[in-house]
Tab-separated table of C-alpha atoms in Angstrom:
chain	number	residue	atom	x	y	z
A	1	MET	CA	-0.079	0.089	-0.294
A	2	SER	CA	2.719	2.380	1.003
A	3	LYS	CA	4.497	1.759	-2.302
A	4	GLU	CA	1.521	2.585	-4.468
A	5	ILE	CA	0.849	5.842	-2.890
A	6	ASN	CA	4.439	6.651	-3.303
A	7	LYS	CA	4.483	5.955	-7.226
A	8	LYS	CA	1.030	8.334	-7.385
A	9	THR	CA	2.730	11.355	-5.554
A	10	PRO	CA	4.755	12.487	-8.503
A	11	PHE	CA	1.908	12.638	-10.760
A	12	ILE	CA	-0.408	14.310	-8.270
A	13	ILE	CA	2.238	16.996	-7.639
A	14	ALA	CA	2.811	17.438	-11.393
A	15	GLY	CA	-1.494	17.892	-11.689
A	16	ALA	CA	-1.748	20.187	-8.861
A	17	ALA	CA	1.451	22.102	-10.500
A	18	ALA	CA	-0.720	22.249	-13.811
A	19	VAL	CA	-3.788	23.479	-12.466
A	20	ALA	CA	-1.839	26.227	-10.662
A	21	ILE	CA	-0.464	27.324	-13.853
A	22	ILE	CA	-3.960	27.376	-15.669
A	23	VAL	CA	-5.486	28.929	-12.423
A	24	GLY	CA	-2.720	31.650	-12.923
A	25	ILE	CA	-2.845	32.155	-16.165
A	26	LEU	CA	-6.851	32.640	-16.174
A	27	ILE	CA	-6.229	34.784	-13.345
A	28	TYR	CA	-3.679	37.036	-15.419
A	29	VAL	CA	-6.122	36.732	-18.406
A	30	ALA	CA	-9.011	37.943	-16.171
A	31	TYR	CA	-6.730	41.169	-14.721
A	32	ALA	CA	-5.209	42.273	-18.167
A	33	ASN	CA	-8.913	41.870	-19.556
A	34	ALA	CA	-10.494	43.986	-16.895
A	35	GLN	CA	-7.743	46.535	-17.310
A	36	VAL	CA	-7.830	47.025	-20.780
A	37	SER	CA	-11.910	47.254	-20.443
A	38	LYS	CA	-11.185	50.216	-18.530
A	39	TRP	CA	-10.129	51.883	-22.144
A	40	ASN	CA	-12.751	50.664	-24.053
A	41	ASN	CA	-13.809	53.757	-24.666
A	42	LEU	CA	-10.692	55.831	-24.131
A	43	ILE	CA	-7.737	56.771	-26.019
A	44	TYR	CA	-4.771	55.043	-25.204
A	45	PRO	CA	-2.091	56.097	-22.825
A	46	GLY	CA	1.241	58.027	-24.706
A	47	VAL	CA	-0.794	59.385	-27.604
A	48	THR	CA	-0.723	62.955	-28.586
A	49	ILE	CA	-2.150	64.966	-31.285
A	50	GLY	CA	0.449	67.685	-32.494
A	51	ASN	CA	2.074	67.223	-29.091
A	52	ILE	CA	-1.454	67.879	-27.181
A	53	ASP	CA	-1.838	64.817	-24.835
A	54	VAL	CA	-4.868	63.233	-25.618
A	55	SER	CA	-4.143	59.619	-23.505
A	56	GLY	CA	-7.137	58.471	-21.404
A	57	LYS	CA	-9.807	61.273	-23.187
A	58	THR	CA	-12.965	59.906	-24.916
A	59	LYS	CA	-12.889	60.933	-28.851
A	60	GLU	CA	-15.580	63.480	-27.904
A	61	GLU	CA	-13.018	64.947	-25.043
A	62	ALA	CA	-10.268	65.077	-27.256
A	63	LEU	CA	-11.754	66.670	-29.875
A	64	ASP	CA	-12.773	69.420	-27.875
A	65	ILE	CA	-8.949	69.424	-26.046
A	66	VAL	CA	-7.290	69.955	-29.522
A	67	LYS	CA	-10.073	72.183	-31.043
A	68	GLU	CA	-9.580	74.806	-28.569
A	69	ALA	CA	-5.809	74.413	-28.156
A	70	TYR	CA	-5.883	75.106	-32.148
A	71	ASP	CA	-8.104	77.664	-32.242
A	72	THR	CA	-6.234	79.419	-29.542
A	73	GLN	CA	-2.818	79.164	-30.979
A	74	VAL	CA	-4.055	80.131	-34.908
A	75	GLN	CA	-5.929	83.077	-33.086
A	76	ASN	CA	-2.559	84.169	-31.452
A	77	SER	CA	-0.186	83.221	-34.065
A	78	ASN	CA	0.910	85.683	-36.959
A	79	ILE	CA	3.698	86.429	-39.504
A	80	LYS	CA	5.687	89.880	-39.610
A	81	VAL	CA	6.791	90.992	-42.558
A	82	GLN	CA	9.379	93.931	-42.852
A	83	ALA	CA	9.459	95.206	-46.489
A	84	GLN	CA	12.106	98.260	-46.625
A	85	GLU	CA	11.486	100.476	-43.115
A	86	LYS	CA	7.824	99.464	-43.145
A	87	GLY	CA	6.435	96.497	-41.392
A	88	PHE	CA	3.095	94.821	-42.088
A	89	THR	CA	1.216	91.558	-40.196
A	90	LEU	CA	-0.280	88.467	-41.363
A	91	GLU	CA	-2.704	87.218	-38.897
A	92	LEU	CA	-3.360	83.131	-39.262
A	93	GLY	CA	-6.700	83.382	-38.096
A	94	ALA	CA	-7.632	85.493	-41.030
A	95	LEU	CA	-6.862	82.478	-43.308
A	96	ASP	CA	-9.862	80.396	-42.764
A	97	ILE	CA	-7.462	77.965	-41.523
A	98	GLN	CA	-8.983	74.414	-41.205
A	99	TYR	CA	-7.212	71.257	-39.654
A	100	ASN	CA	-7.697	67.747	-39.755
A	101	LEU	CA	-8.671	67.255	-36.069
A	102	GLU	CA	-11.521	64.971	-36.315
A	103	GLU	CA	-9.387	62.639	-38.858
A	104	ALA	CA	-6.353	62.922	-35.926
A	105	VAL	CA	-8.861	61.978	-33.146
A	106	ASN	CA	-10.010	58.976	-35.004
A	107	SER	CA	-6.204	57.793	-35.852
A	108	ALA	CA	-5.857	58.475	-31.973
A	109	TYR	CA	-8.819	56.505	-30.928
A	110	ASP	CA	-7.925	53.456	-33.320
A	111	TYR	CA	-3.799	53.317	-31.678
A	112	GLY	CA	-3.690	50.208	-30.741
A	113	ARG	CA	-7.312	48.789	-31.167
A	114	GLU	CA	-5.999	46.021	-33.531
A	115	LEU	CA	-3.723	44.383	-30.917
A	116	SER	CA	-4.137	41.198	-28.992
A	117	ILE	CA	-5.641	41.652	-25.305
A	118	PHE	CA	-1.797	40.994	-23.850
A	119	SER	CA	-0.216	43.445	-26.474
A	120	LYS	CA	-3.031	45.996	-25.587
A	121	TYR	CA	-2.458	45.552	-21.874
A	122	SER	CA	1.383	45.752	-22.199
A	123	LEU	CA	0.785	49.011	-23.946
A	124	ILE	CA	-1.248	50.260	-21.356
A	125	LYS	CA	1.697	49.202	-18.665
A	126	SER	CA	4.281	50.626	-20.726
A	127	PRO	CA	2.862	53.166	-23.255
A	128	LYS	CA	5.081	54.002	-26.118
A	129	ALA	CA	5.091	57.660	-27.202
A	130	ASN	CA	3.043	57.984	-30.591
A	131	ASN	CA	2.035	61.572	-31.521
A	132	ILE	CA	-0.179	61.866	-34.418
A	133	ALA	CA	0.433	65.046	-36.876
A	134	THR	CA	-2.205	67.106	-38.095
A	135	THR	CA	-2.912	68.730	-41.680
A	136	PHE	CA	-4.444	71.715	-42.498
A	137	THR	CA	-5.695	73.964	-45.392
A	138	TYR	CA	-6.017	77.863	-45.654
A	139	ASN	CA	-7.700	80.222	-48.251
A	140	GLN	CA	-4.715	80.928	-50.657
A	141	GLU	CA	-6.697	83.821	-51.767
A	142	LYS	CA	-6.059	85.377	-48.368
A	143	VAL	CA	-2.218	85.467	-48.751
A	144	THR	CA	-2.695	86.650	-52.127
A	145	GLU	CA	-4.904	89.858	-50.614
A	146	PHE	CA	-2.132	90.598	-48.323
A	147	VAL	CA	0.631	90.554	-50.459
A	148	ASN	CA	-1.165	93.101	-52.776
A	149	SER	CA	-1.828	95.327	-49.738
A	150	VAL	CA	1.804	95.343	-49.091
A	151	ALA	CA	2.491	96.093	-52.190
A	152	ALA	CA	0.008	99.023	-52.255
A	153	GLU	CA	1.955	100.427	-49.345
A	154	VAL	CA	5.602	99.900	-50.746
A	155	ASN	CA	5.581	99.979	-54.566
A	156	GLN	CA	6.316	103.862	-56.038
A	157	ASP	CA	7.102	104.341	-59.101
A	158	PRO	CA	10.212	105.983	-60.308
A	159	VAL	CA	9.718	109.878	-60.909
A	160	ASN	CA	12.428	111.318	-63.444
A	161	ALA	CA	14.107	114.435	-63.298
A	162	THR	CA	12.702	117.838	-64.763
A	163	ILE	CA	14.402	120.909	-66.281
A	164	LYS	CA	13.101	124.083	-66.453
A	165	ILE	CA	14.389	127.023	-68.363
A	166	SER	CA	13.067	130.455	-67.903
A	167	GLY	CA	15.126	133.868	-68.604
A	168	GLY	CA	18.295	132.140	-69.142
A	169	LYS	CA	18.096	130.551	-65.784
A	170	ILE	CA	18.063	126.909	-65.060
A	171	THR	CA	16.133	125.044	-62.680
A	172	ILE	CA	16.201	121.508	-62.201
A	173	THR	CA	13.953	119.090	-59.992
A	174	PRO	CA	15.513	116.090	-58.787
A	175	ASP	CA	15.047	112.831	-59.577
A	176	THR	CA	12.803	110.191	-57.135
A	177	THR	CA	14.019	106.414	-56.773
A	178	GLY	CA	11.199	103.911	-57.289
A	179	TYR	CA	10.691	100.796	-55.773
A	180	GLU	CA	8.626	97.471	-56.246
A	181	LEU	CA	8.033	94.752	-53.968
A	182	ASP	CA	8.810	91.392	-55.247
A	183	THR	CA	5.313	89.917	-54.601
A	184	GLU	CA	6.197	86.274	-56.022
A	185	ASP	CA	9.066	85.778	-53.335
A	186	LEU	CA	6.872	87.053	-50.544
A	187	ALA	CA	3.590	84.783	-51.237
A	188	LYS	CA	6.521	81.992	-51.730
A	189	GLN	CA	7.863	83.038	-48.012
A	190	LEU	CA	4.726	83.121	-46.398
A	191	ASN	CA	3.461	80.002	-47.603
A	192	ASP	CA	6.538	78.305	-46.428
A	193	LYS	CA	5.963	80.030	-42.872
A	194	ILE	CA	2.574	78.832	-43.063
A	195	ALA	CA	3.256	75.217	-43.805
A	196	GLU	CA	5.828	74.983	-40.945
A	197	GLU	CA	4.180	73.390	-38.141
A	198	SER	CA	4.987	75.806	-35.149
A	199	LEU	CA	2.521	78.402	-34.825
A	200	GLU	CA	4.774	80.482	-33.317
A	201	GLU	CA	5.372	84.378	-34.444
A	202	LYS	CA	7.553	83.899	-37.931
A	203	ASN	CA	9.140	86.907	-39.859
A	204	VAL	CA	9.947	87.585	-43.116
A	205	GLN	CA	11.909	89.560	-45.058
A	206	ALA	CA	10.382	90.931	-47.928
A	207	VAL	CA	12.573	91.592	-51.349
A	208	VAL	CA	12.336	95.084	-52.577
A	209	LYS	CA	13.647	95.898	-56.111
A	210	VAL	CA	14.787	99.399	-56.418
A	211	ALA	CA	13.822	101.030	-59.776
A	212	GLU	CA	15.960	103.822	-60.901
A	213	ALA	CA	14.577	107.202	-62.861
A	214	SER	CA	15.022	106.994	-66.503
A	215	ILE	CA	16.077	110.753	-66.545
A	216	THR	CA	18.410	112.049	-63.309
A	217	ASP	CA	19.474	115.023	-62.129
A	218	GLU	CA	23.050	114.254	-62.398
A	219	GLN	CA	22.266	113.890	-66.658
A	220	LEU	CA	20.586	116.768	-66.577
A	221	GLY	CA	23.323	118.782	-64.639
A	222	LYS	CA	25.448	118.739	-67.920
A	223	ILE	CA	22.794	120.982	-69.611
A	224	ASP	CA	24.351	124.670	-68.511
A	225	GLY	CA	23.097	127.077	-71.237
A	226	LYS	CA	21.688	127.398	-74.518
A	227	ILE	CA	22.995	125.450	-77.272
A	228	SER	CA	20.930	127.242	-80.614
A	229	SER	CA	18.230	129.128	-81.334
A	230	TYR	CA	16.077	130.613	-84.278
A	231	THR	CA	13.703	133.190	-84.867
A	232	THR	CA	11.223	133.809	-87.291
A	233	ASN	CA	8.744	136.804	-87.156
A	234	TYR	CA	4.869	135.926	-87.653
A	235	SER	CA	3.499	139.285	-86.317
A	236	SER	CA	1.859	140.159	-89.651
A	237	SER	CA	-0.411	136.745	-89.627
A	238	ALA	CA	-3.816	136.616	-89.424
A	239	ALA	CA	-5.725	136.030	-86.084
A	240	GLY	CA	-6.207	132.360	-87.195
A	241	ARG	CA	-2.619	131.597	-87.945
A	242	ALA	CA	-1.073	133.428	-85.129
A	243	ASN	CA	-3.270	130.970	-83.219
A	244	ASN	CA	-2.353	128.137	-84.691
A	245	ILE	CA	1.136	129.074	-84.181
A	246	ASN	CA	0.912	129.618	-80.431
A	247	LEU	CA	-0.941	125.949	-79.905
A	248	SER	CA	1.771	124.314	-81.765
A	249	ALA	CA	4.779	126.274	-79.715
A	250	LYS	CA	3.044	125.639	-76.433
A	251	SER	CA	2.761	121.836	-77.271
A	252	ILE	CA	6.474	121.734	-77.937
A	253	ASN	CA	8.025	123.911	-75.292
A	254	GLY	CA	9.425	122.193	-72.340
A	255	THR	CA	10.157	118.895	-74.427
A	256	LEU	CA	13.314	117.085	-73.015
A	257	LEU	CA	14.719	114.898	-75.493
A	258	MET	CA	17.832	112.402	-73.937
A	259	PRO	CA	20.911	111.029	-76.020
A	260	GLY	CA	19.597	108.769	-78.795
A	261	ASP	CA	15.716	109.950	-78.478
A	262	VAL	CA	13.912	110.921	-81.730
A	263	PHE	CA	11.465	113.806	-81.982
A	264	SER	CA	8.259	113.699	-83.774
A	265	TYR	CA	6.530	116.583	-84.349
A	266	ASN	CA	3.342	114.963	-85.253
A	267	ASP	CA	3.506	112.685	-81.685
A	268	VAL	CA	3.966	115.965	-79.862
A	269	VAL	CA	1.940	118.601	-81.288
A	270	GLY	CA	-1.280	116.223	-81.733
A	271	GLN	CA	-3.674	116.323	-84.407
A	272	ARG	CA	-4.753	119.586	-85.496
A	273	THR	CA	-8.751	119.769	-84.866
A	274	THR	CA	-10.961	122.271	-83.753
A	275	ALA	CA	-11.730	120.582	-80.554
A	276	ARG	CA	-8.165	121.043	-79.799
A	277	GLY	CA	-8.566	124.905	-80.201
A	278	TYR	CA	-7.051	125.018	-83.926
A	279	GLN	CA	-8.236	127.452	-86.490
A	280	GLU	CA	-8.548	127.849	-90.309
A	281	ALA	CA	-5.678	129.669	-91.872
A	282	GLY	CA	-3.611	129.486	-94.979
A	283	VAL	CA	-2.451	125.977	-96.457
A	284	TYR	CA	-0.422	124.920	-98.942
A	285	ILE	CA	-2.161	122.372	-101.328
A	286	GLY	CA	0.278	121.699	-104.411
A	287	ASP	CA	0.645	125.456	-106.035
A	288	LYS	CA	-2.036	126.814	-104.510
A	289	VAL	CA	-3.362	128.320	-101.099
A	290	GLU	CA	-6.520	127.361	-99.502
A	291	GLN	CA	-7.688	127.426	-96.182
A	292	GLY	CA	-7.216	124.450	-93.464
A	293	ILE	CA	-7.575	123.595	-90.281
A	294	GLY	CA	-4.451	124.168	-88.422
A	295	GLY	CA	-2.762	126.417	-91.204
A	296	GLY	CA	0.965	128.273	-89.904
A	297	ILE	CA	2.195	125.401	-87.746
A	298	CYS	CA	4.936	124.568	-90.299
A	299	GLN	CA	6.337	127.788	-89.339
A	300	THR	CA	6.334	126.518	-85.740
A	301	SER	CA	8.106	122.927	-87.425
A	302	SER	CA	10.476	124.926	-89.823
A	303	THR	CA	11.421	127.350	-86.944
A	304	LEU	CA	12.718	124.279	-84.835
A	305	TYR	CA	14.065	122.387	-87.915
A	306	MET	CA	16.422	125.246	-87.994
A	307	ALA	CA	17.342	125.602	-84.344
A	308	ALA	CA	17.904	121.273	-84.538
A	309	MET	CA	20.628	122.158	-87.395
A	310	ASN	CA	21.984	124.964	-85.543
A	311	ALA	CA	22.368	122.493	-83.027
A	312	ASN	CA	24.079	120.068	-84.746
A	313	LEU	CA	21.340	117.534	-84.644
A	314	ARG	CA	20.867	116.009	-88.011
A	315	SER	CA	16.866	115.220	-88.957
A	316	VAL	CA	15.775	111.915	-89.385
A	317	SER	CA	12.906	112.961	-91.720
A	318	ARG	CA	12.202	116.320	-93.509
A	319	ARG	CA	10.374	117.711	-96.370
A	320	ASN	CA	10.330	121.480	-97.706
A	321	HIS	CA	6.952	122.890	-99.007
A	322	SER	CA	5.763	122.562	-102.534
A	323	MET	CA	6.569	126.594	-102.455
A	324	PRO	CA	8.775	129.135	-101.058
A	325	VAL	CA	7.800	130.284	-97.741
A	326	SER	CA	8.366	133.886	-96.582
A	327	TYR	CA	9.829	133.404	-93.246
A	328	MET	CA	12.804	131.289	-94.309
A	329	PRO	CA	15.345	130.851	-96.106
A	330	LEU	CA	14.683	128.623	-99.727
A	331	GLY	CA	14.681	125.077	-99.121
A	332	CYS	CA	15.391	125.304	-95.371
A	333	ASP	CA	11.723	124.930	-94.301
A	334	ALA	CA	9.867	121.833	-92.674
A	335	THR	CA	6.507	121.179	-93.750
A	336	VAL	CA	4.002	118.801	-91.844
A	337	ASP	CA	0.980	117.065	-92.599
A	338	TRP	CA	-0.942	114.927	-90.155
A	339	GLY	CA	-0.726	111.059	-90.808
A	340	ASN	CA	1.475	111.945	-93.878
A	341	ILE	CA	4.513	114.214	-93.672
A	342	ASP	CA	6.065	114.039	-90.255
């Protein structure tokens, strides 16, 4: 009897150990399941959205938290733009920024849900950091509007220097430098800054191009006196003819030619019409004298032509009248006809 008991003892011990192991496993499983169950409706530990901790929160709670945080950040964030001496501020809250927060919260909640019960328990017991990145869209037209508003404040057309000669006295008004904002570069810089994850205040240096005047006071400063002159008399002219000479001379007065420029009498004086004040006076038509609007202005063009020749300038195009004129030496006159002869 004693020998039989001794033979059964190892089996009994082994069975008891097996039962203990099974019971232990069941207890562990039950405990792990109980712990995991507490997180059934909650986001697992270690999870952040845009570095905002949402672990232990329901989806609704997490969404409220991140919405408030992002709204606050956006409203308090801006980009400072420096354009020369002027400063401008682009407020991000004005860009209609829309974040994918609901999608991010769903991703945060889904994290670890596909794992086994033991892996879930391990994740809860020993959390692993998992940050869910966010994406966003914004109104690009708002950026364009801002860039255009900066350009409106910065852009300045260059102003040419001017010269005035009165009674032999020369007065020069200096030129003014112009500025032009590089709108394409500024828009790119702003979009790059907006795309950065950080919503802290950012700074941008706008590129402003300098636009020099085409006529400078330095250039005009070389004019130090009269180069040439020529005079003709029209005191005996009829009223209409004298009126036309006066009008055409006023149109030319003050015209400035820079090196390489070509003067066009017709372009400067313009079309001779009654609406512009021109009257009828004698004009040459072939070998006859007839009445025509603007008669007499050829005395102005001829006088100017001779002054130009005396200044050692050369004419690109010039024709004399079909008959001699009383106010100029033979062949030295310069006739004009709108749309035909210049």
